[in-house]
Amino acid sequence: MHHDHPSRLPLTSISDLLAAVPYLLGFHPADSLVTVGLTGKRVTVAGRADLPEPATVTDWVHIAARQHLALLRNVDATTAILIGYGPATTVTPVIDTLTPHVEAAGITILDALRVTDGRYHSYRCQDPRCCPPDGTPFDPHHSPTALHAIVAGQTALPDRAALVASVAPTSSAAMTAATRRAQQRRLTVLTAAGRAGVIRAGQQAVNEAVATYAAGNVLTDDEAAWLTVLLIDVAVRDLASEATGTEAWHLSLWTDLTRRADPHLAAAPASLLAFTAWRQGQGALAAVALDRALTADPDYRLARLIDHALRHGIPPTALNDQPDPTL
């Protein structure tokens, strides 16, 4: 089942836009600068950065402007809305410093907003009739946009910490023992049938995992450990990436495997989770999955490639357009 991407939500007002942001990012932002890009009248990209300390804004703005402009250019956005989440003392210097950089690049800023304690303030509107000086209250949880997104199966987690917790390792003694058995089993296959035998076993394990989660079931410890051990081979990992799809259970499969894998073996499943989340428009989940992958192996090539794409707002279809045989 393919869900509509949140970029197709009807954005009729600022309140609607603000209610849509958590669905565009995958979580409710805090102490963040969010850039929303529009191509024509359609929201096509949203990116988030931590707010810098006010004293470091001038150093920060050059890197931030490059990242946010790359994000906008990749979707041919011609207009943008800047939203700072946090107190005026940290948001205002960021908006004031970033705005000229964005405008100098030929992007029209439709509005610049600050969201503080459930109220929004516009930096562009001084008319007290529509923009009261103490801000306009809004409810991020109840609006047509938020309801539309919830119905479409896009649930925003409360914050980034909740997202990190959702992919944290769940090590168990049983899984550790299962991993040891799986490593022995892999050596036996390798000795008997060589690398081709390992790849065949990998294809079978991937097929079985896909069928298991498609049916709403989960792998046993031995099955999960066997798959994590086989995914060490890049050829098996590539077979698994070709089997990823847009149904919700693909996320369940790779989330489960990322959490249960021996942390040293997390690079492959966490990269596959990141790839799946990215394909499903869940950039925030993809980013925390990449943190897991790169913690396990800082040089893991697939993770670094997806990380580069996410940072530059490159759509996942770009990977389909340019098949890279060394992925």
mmCIF file of N, CA and C in Angstrom, residues 116-208:
data_model
loop_
_atom_site.group_PDB
_atom_site.id
_atom_site.type_symbol
_atom_site.label_atom_id
_atom_site.label_comp_id
_atom_site.label_asym_id
_atom_site.label_seq_id
_atom_site.Cartn_x
_atom_site.Cartn_y
_atom_site.Cartn_z
ATOM 1 N N THR A 116 7.381 29.357 19.293
ATOM 2 C CA THR A 116 7.814 29.325 20.695
ATOM 3 C C THR A 116 6.602 29.007 21.560
ATOM 4 N N ASP A 117 6.701 27.961 22.359
ATOM 5 C CA ASP A 117 5.637 27.614 23.328
ATOM 6 C C ASP A 117 4.239 27.579 22.704
ATOM 7 N N GLY A 118 4.107 26.869 21.587
ATOM 8 C CA GLY A 118 2.783 26.679 21.000
ATOM 9 C C GLY A 118 2.189 27.893 20.308
ATOM 10 N N ARG A 119 3.017 28.942 20.074
ATOM 11 C CA ARG A 119 2.536 30.115 19.333
ATOM 12 C C ARG A 119 3.521 30.387 18.206
ATOM 13 N N TYR A 120 3.022 30.930 17.110
ATOM 14 C CA TYR A 120 3.952 31.315 16.040
ATOM 15 C C TYR A 120 3.943 32.829 15.847
ATOM 16 N N HIS A 121 5.101 33.326 15.455
ATOM 17 C CA HIS A 121 5.301 34.750 15.184
ATOM 18 C C HIS A 121 5.867 34.859 13.778
ATOM 19 N N SER A 122 5.402 35.825 13.000
ATOM 20 C CA SER A 122 5.952 36.033 11.660
ATOM 21 C C SER A 122 6.936 37.198 11.693
ATOM 22 N N TYR A 123 8.115 36.991 11.095
ATOM 23 C CA TYR A 123 9.086 38.083 10.981
ATOM 24 C C TYR A 123 8.729 39.011 9.814
ATOM 25 N N ARG A 124 7.775 38.578 8.975
ATOM 26 C CA ARG A 124 7.445 39.330 7.775
ATOM 27 C C ARG A 124 6.201 40.194 7.926
ATOM 28 N N CYS A 125 5.424 39.976 8.984
ATOM 29 C CA CYS A 125 4.137 40.648 9.104
ATOM 30 C C CYS A 125 4.098 41.465 10.390
ATOM 31 N N GLN A 126 3.931 42.780 10.238
ATOM 32 C CA GLN A 126 3.891 43.656 11.418
ATOM 33 C C GLN A 126 2.465 44.145 11.703
ATOM 34 N N ASP A 127 1.481 43.648 10.945
ATOM 35 C CA ASP A 127 0.115 44.131 11.092
ATOM 36 C C ASP A 127 -0.546 43.449 12.287
ATOM 37 N N PRO A 128 -0.824 44.208 13.379
ATOM 38 C CA PRO A 128 -1.357 43.557 14.590
ATOM 39 C C PRO A 128 -2.718 42.890 14.384
ATOM 40 N N ARG A 129 -3.456 43.286 13.316
ATOM 41 C CA ARG A 129 -4.779 42.683 13.094
ATOM 42 C C ARG A 129 -4.657 41.196 12.748
ATOM 43 N N CYS A 130 -3.613 40.837 11.941
ATOM 44 C CA CYS A 130 -3.471 39.414 11.596
ATOM 45 C C CYS A 130 -2.280 38.774 12.301
ATOM 46 N N CYS A 131 -1.352 39.597 12.781
ATOM 47 C CA CYS A 131 -0.139 39.056 13.415
ATOM 48 C C CYS A 131 0.066 39.728 14.767
ATOM 49 N N PRO A 132 -0.656 39.282 15.806
ATOM 50 C CA PRO A 132 -0.523 39.925 17.123
ATOM 51 C C PRO A 132 0.912 39.839 17.637
ATOM 52 N N PRO A 133 1.375 40.909 18.330
ATOM 53 C CA PRO A 133 2.781 40.947 18.782
ATOM 54 C C PRO A 133 3.156 39.775 19.690
ATOM 55 N N ASP A 134 2.181 39.242 20.457
ATOM 56 C CA ASP A 134 2.549 38.118 21.340
ATOM 57 C C ASP A 134 2.361 36.765 20.655
ATOM 58 N N GLY A 135 2.172 36.784 19.309
ATOM 59 C CA GLY A 135 2.118 35.534 18.556
ATOM 60 C C GLY A 135 0.705 34.991 18.426
ATOM 61 N N THR A 136 0.573 34.003 17.556
ATOM 62 C CA THR A 136 -0.729 33.383 17.277
ATOM 63 C C THR A 136 -0.693 31.951 17.781
ATOM 64 N N PRO A 137 -1.607 31.577 18.679
ATOM 65 C CA PRO A 137 -1.581 30.189 19.163
ATOM 66 C C PRO A 137 -2.003 29.217 18.064
ATOM 67 N N PHE A 138 -1.419 28.035 18.072
ATOM 68 C CA PHE A 138 -1.864 26.997 17.136
ATOM 69 C C PHE A 138 -1.665 25.660 17.828
ATOM 70 N N ASP A 139 -2.418 24.677 17.390
ATOM 71 C CA ASP A 139 -2.314 23.345 17.967
ATOM 72 C C ASP A 139 -1.660 22.433 16.942
ATOM 73 N N PRO A 140 -0.410 22.010 17.202
ATOM 74 C CA PRO A 140 0.303 21.199 16.202
ATOM 75 C C PRO A 140 -0.329 19.824 15.987
ATOM 76 N N HIS A 141 -1.245 19.421 16.893
ATOM 77 C CA HIS A 141 -1.787 18.062 16.798
ATOM 78 C C HIS A 141 -3.151 18.003 16.126
ATOM 79 N N HIS A 142 -3.846 19.141 16.007
ATOM 80 C CA HIS A 142 -5.205 19.114 15.461
ATOM 81 C C HIS A 142 -5.339 20.126 14.344
ATOM 82 N N SER A 143 -5.296 19.656 13.135
ATOM 83 C CA SER A 143 -5.563 20.511 11.988
ATOM 84 C C SER A 143 -5.886 19.567 10.852
ATOM 85 N N PRO A 144 -6.539 20.069 9.817
ATOM 86 C CA PRO A 144 -6.863 19.177 8.689
ATOM 87 C C PRO A 144 -5.624 18.474 8.150
ATOM 88 N N THR A 145 -4.497 19.195 8.114
ATOM 89 C CA THR A 145 -3.261 18.610 7.590
ATOM 90 C C THR A 145 -2.797 17.458 8.464
ATOM 91 N N ALA A 146 -2.744 17.716 9.773
ATOM 92 C CA ALA A 146 -2.263 16.673 10.687
ATOM 93 C C ALA A 146 -3.177 15.458 10.613
ATOM 94 N N LEU A 147 -4.475 15.691 10.557
ATOM 95 C CA LEU A 147 -5.416 14.574 10.476
ATOM 96 C C LEU A 147 -5.210 13.799 9.182
ATOM 97 N N HIS A 148 -5.025 14.532 8.091
ATOM 98 C CA HIS A 148 -4.793 13.899 6.791
ATOM 99 C C HIS A 148 -3.546 13.008 6.873
ATOM 100 N N ALA A 149 -2.500 13.544 7.490
ATOM 101 C CA ALA A 149 -1.246 12.801 7.581
ATOM 102 C C ALA A 149 -1.394 11.570 8.463
ATOM 103 N N ILE A 150 -2.143 11.710 9.572
ATOM 104 C CA ILE A 150 -2.333 10.566 10.474
ATOM 105 C C ILE A 150 -3.114 9.472 9.740
ATOM 106 N N VAL A 151 -4.150 9.895 9.001
ATOM 107 C CA VAL A 151 -4.956 8.935 8.238
ATOM 108 C C VAL A 151 -4.083 8.236 7.194
ATOM 109 N N ALA A 152 -3.154 8.979 6.622
ATOM 110 C CA ALA A 152 -2.268 8.414 5.596
ATOM 111 C C ALA A 152 -1.180 7.531 6.211
ATOM 112 N N GLY A 153 -1.221 7.359 7.535
ATOM 113 C CA GLY A 153 -0.253 6.463 8.171
ATOM 114 C C GLY A 153 1.065 7.111 8.503
ATOM 115 N N GLN A 154 1.110 8.441 8.497
ATOM 116 C CA GLN A 154 2.355 9.134 8.829
ATOM 117 C C GLN A 154 2.240 9.589 10.276
ATOM 118 N N THR A 155 2.858 8.879 11.208
ATOM 119 C CA THR A 155 2.745 9.309 12.596
ATOM 120 C C THR A 155 4.047 9.988 13.000
ATOM 121 N N ALA A 156 3.941 11.214 13.489
ATOM 122 C CA ALA A 156 5.146 11.936 13.910
ATOM 123 C C ALA A 156 5.483 11.520 15.336
ATOM 124 N N LEU A 157 6.722 11.138 15.558
ATOM 125 C CA LEU A 157 7.164 10.827 16.911
ATOM 126 C C LEU A 157 7.375 12.138 17.660
ATOM 127 N N PRO A 158 7.321 12.109 19.017
ATOM 128 C CA PRO A 158 7.394 13.370 19.752
ATOM 129 C C PRO A 158 8.672 14.158 19.507
ATOM 130 N N ASP A 159 9.795 13.499 19.348
ATOM 131 C CA ASP A 159 11.033 14.256 19.135
ATOM 132 C C ASP A 159 12.114 13.306 18.624
ATOM 133 N N ARG A 160 13.289 13.859 18.384
ATOM 134 C CA ARG A 160 14.363 13.053 17.815
ATOM 135 C C ARG A 160 14.797 11.941 18.780
ATOM 136 N N ALA A 161 14.740 12.238 20.082
ATOM 137 C CA ALA A 161 15.151 11.230 21.073
ATOM 138 C C ALA A 161 14.276 9.982 20.960
ATOM 139 N N ALA A 162 12.974 10.185 20.718
ATOM 140 C CA ALA A 162 12.063 9.047 20.571
ATOM 141 C C ALA A 162 12.419 8.241 19.326
ATOM 142 N N LEU A 163 12.845 8.966 18.289
ATOM 143 C CA LEU A 163 13.229 8.311 17.040
ATOM 144 C C LEU A 163 14.500 7.480 17.250
ATOM 145 N N VAL A 164 15.468 8.052 17.970
ATOM 146 C CA VAL A 164 16.719 7.339 18.275
ATOM 147 C C VAL A 164 16.398 6.082 19.087
ATOM 148 N N ALA A 165 15.506 6.232 20.085
ATOM 149 C CA ALA A 165 15.133 5.082 20.926
ATOM 150 C C ALA A 165 14.473 3.984 20.092
ATOM 151 N N SER A 166 13.766 4.381 19.030
ATOM 152 C CA SER A 166 13.040 3.381 18.224
ATOM 153 C C SER A 166 13.975 2.500 17.403
ATOM 154 N N VAL A 167 15.263 2.882 17.280
ATOM 155 C CA VAL A 167 16.223 2.036 16.548
ATOM 156 C C VAL A 167 17.385 1.581 17.450
ATOM 157 N N ALA A 168 17.251 1.808 18.762
ATOM 158 C CA ALA A 168 18.339 1.449 19.695
ATOM 159 C C ALA A 168 18.484 -0.064 19.801
ATOM 160 N N PRO A 169 19.714 -0.539 20.035
ATOM 161 C CA PRO A 169 19.920 -1.993 20.121
ATOM 162 C C PRO A 169 19.207 -2.603 21.330
ATOM 163 N N THR A 170 18.684 -3.807 21.148
ATOM 164 C CA THR A 170 18.039 -4.537 22.255
ATOM 165 C C THR A 170 18.839 -5.814 22.463
ATOM 166 N N SER A 171 20.052 -5.681 22.984
ATOM 167 C CA SER A 171 20.919 -6.878 23.070
ATOM 168 C C SER A 171 20.354 -7.862 24.094
ATOM 169 N N SER A 172 20.414 -9.139 23.743
ATOM 170 C CA SER A 172 19.971 -10.187 24.674
ATOM 171 C C SER A 172 20.989 -11.328 24.610
ATOM 172 N N ALA A 173 21.105 -12.027 25.723
ATOM 173 C CA ALA A 173 22.047 -13.165 25.786
ATOM 174 C C ALA A 173 21.680 -14.210 24.729
ATOM 175 N N ALA A 174 20.368 -14.400 24.511
ATOM 176 C CA ALA A 174 19.906 -15.396 23.528
ATOM 177 C C ALA A 174 20.362 -15.005 22.124
ATOM 178 N N MET A 175 20.278 -13.701 21.818
ATOM 179 C CA MET A 175 20.667 -13.232 20.481
ATOM 180 C C MET A 175 22.195 -13.324 20.307
ATOM 181 N N THR A 176 22.928 -13.066 21.382
ATOM 182 C CA THR A 176 24.400 -13.171 21.328
ATOM 183 C C THR A 176 24.803 -14.621 21.026
ATOM 184 N N ALA A 177 24.155 -15.563 21.706
ATOM 185 C CA ALA A 177 24.444 -16.991 21.482
ATOM 186 C C ALA A 177 24.042 -17.401 20.064
ATOM 187 N N ALA A 178 22.883 -16.899 19.600
ATOM 188 C CA ALA A 178 22.406 -17.219 18.243
ATOM 189 C C ALA A 178 23.387 -16.683 17.195
ATOM 190 N N THR A 179 23.969 -15.507 17.469
ATOM 191 C CA THR A 179 24.932 -14.908 16.524
ATOM 192 C C THR A 179 26.189 -15.760 16.443
ATOM 193 N N ARG A 180 26.638 -16.256 17.602
ATOM 194 C CA ARG A 180 27.828 -17.139 17.600
ATOM 195 C C ARG A 180 27.558 -18.394 16.784
ATOM 196 N N ARG A 181 26.372 -18.989 16.973
ATOM 197 C CA ARG A 181 26.010 -20.197 16.199
ATOM 198 C C ARG A 181 25.951 -19.875 14.701
ATOM 199 N N ALA A 182 25.397 -18.706 14.371
ATOM 200 C CA ALA A 182 25.260 -18.315 12.961
ATOM 201 C C ALA A 182 26.638 -18.122 12.313
ATOM 202 N N GLN A 183 27.583 -17.573 13.090
ATOM 203 C CA GLN A 183 28.928 -17.365 12.533
ATOM 204 C C GLN A 183 29.608 -18.701 12.232
ATOM 205 N N GLN A 184 29.407 -19.667 13.102
ATOM 206 C CA GLN A 184 29.934 -21.017 12.875
ATOM 207 C C GLN A 184 29.291 -21.634 11.632
ATOM 208 N N ARG A 185 27.986 -21.446 11.525
ATOM 209 C CA ARG A 185 27.230 -22.014 10.396
ATOM 210 C C ARG A 185 27.720 -21.402 9.071
ATOM 211 N N ARG A 186 28.013 -20.097 9.112
ATOM 212 C CA ARG A 186 28.484 -19.414 7.897
ATOM 213 C C ARG A 186 29.853 -19.989 7.480
ATOM 214 N N LEU A 187 30.717 -20.223 8.459
ATOM 215 C CA LEU A 187 32.037 -20.806 8.158
ATOM 216 C C LEU A 187 31.882 -22.177 7.516
ATOM 217 N N THR A 188 30.924 -22.957 8.014
ATOM 218 C CA THR A 188 30.662 -24.300 7.470
ATOM 219 C C THR A 188 30.232 -24.189 6.007
ATOM 220 N N VAL A 189 29.313 -23.263 5.713
ATOM 221 C CA VAL A 189 28.830 -23.063 4.326
ATOM 222 C C VAL A 189 29.990 -22.600 3.438
ATOM 223 N N LEU A 190 30.789 -21.651 3.970
ATOM 224 C CA LEU A 190 31.899 -21.091 3.195
ATOM 225 C C LEU A 190 32.909 -22.188 2.844
ATOM 226 N N THR A 191 33.198 -23.042 3.811
ATOM 227 C CA THR A 191 34.159 -24.133 3.594
ATOM 228 C C THR A 191 33.606 -25.134 2.577
ATOM 229 N N ALA A 192 32.322 -25.444 2.688
ATOM 230 C CA ALA A 192 31.728 -26.471 1.831
ATOM 231 C C ALA A 192 31.413 -25.958 0.427
ATOM 232 N N ALA A 193 30.928 -24.688 0.315
ATOM 233 C CA ALA A 193 30.412 -24.239 -0.985
ATOM 234 C C ALA A 193 30.989 -22.891 -1.445
ATOM 235 N N GLY A 194 31.974 -22.359 -0.693
ATOM 236 C CA GLY A 194 32.604 -21.105 -1.098
ATOM 237 C C GLY A 194 31.661 -19.909 -0.980
ATOM 238 N N ARG A 195 32.137 -18.770 -1.519
ATOM 239 C CA ARG A 195 31.342 -17.544 -1.401
ATOM 240 C C ARG A 195 30.006 -17.686 -2.130
ATOM 241 N N ALA A 196 29.988 -18.424 -3.244
ATOM 242 C CA ALA A 196 28.735 -18.616 -3.992
ATOM 243 C C ALA A 196 27.687 -19.278 -3.092
ATOM 244 N N GLY A 197 28.127 -20.189 -2.238
ATOM 245 C CA GLY A 197 27.223 -20.858 -1.302
ATOM 246 C C GLY A 197 26.657 -19.886 -0.278
ATOM 247 N N VAL A 198 27.515 -18.960 0.188
ATOM 248 C CA VAL A 198 27.079 -17.948 1.162
ATOM 249 C C VAL A 198 26.034 -17.024 0.505
ATOM 250 N N ILE A 199 26.281 -16.631 -0.749
ATOM 251 C CA ILE A 199 25.345 -15.741 -1.450
ATOM 252 C C ILE A 199 24.008 -16.456 -1.674
ATOM 253 N N ARG A 200 24.053 -17.737 -2.037
ATOM 254 C CA ARG A 200 22.807 -18.507 -2.198
ATOM 255 C C ARG A 200 22.029 -18.567 -0.887
ATOM 256 N N ALA A 201 22.749 -18.839 0.203
ATOM 257 C CA ALA A 201 22.111 -18.882 1.527
ATOM 258 C C ALA A 201 21.530 -17.510 1.870
ATOM 259 N N GLY A 202 22.247 -16.462 1.476
ATOM 260 C CA GLY A 202 21.791 -15.093 1.721
ATOM 261 C C GLY A 202 20.502 -14.789 0.982
ATOM 262 N N GLN A 203 20.443 -15.188 -0.277
ATOM 263 C CA GLN A 203 19.229 -14.952 -1.080
ATOM 264 C C GLN A 203 18.032 -15.646 -0.432
ATOM 265 N N GLN A 204 18.259 -16.873 0.024
ATOM 266 C CA GLN A 204 17.189 -17.642 0.659
ATOM 267 C C GLN A 204 16.745 -16.977 1.972
ATOM 268 N N ALA A 205 17.720 -16.512 2.765
ATOM 269 C CA ALA A 205 17.404 -15.879 4.052
ATOM 270 C C ALA A 205 16.643 -14.567 3.839
ATOM 271 N N VAL A 206 17.034 -13.798 2.810
ATOM 272 C CA VAL A 206 16.341 -12.543 2.492
ATOM 273 C C VAL A 206 14.893 -12.847 2.089
ATOM 274 N N ASN A 207 14.722 -13.823 1.186
ATOM 275 C CA ASN A 207 13.369 -14.192 0.736
ATOM 276 C C ASN A 207 12.486 -14.612 1.911
ATOM 277 N N GLU A 208 13.082 -15.412 2.820
ATOM 278 C CA GLU A 208 12.313 -15.893 3.977
ATOM 279 C C GLU A 208 11.937 -14.744 4.911
#
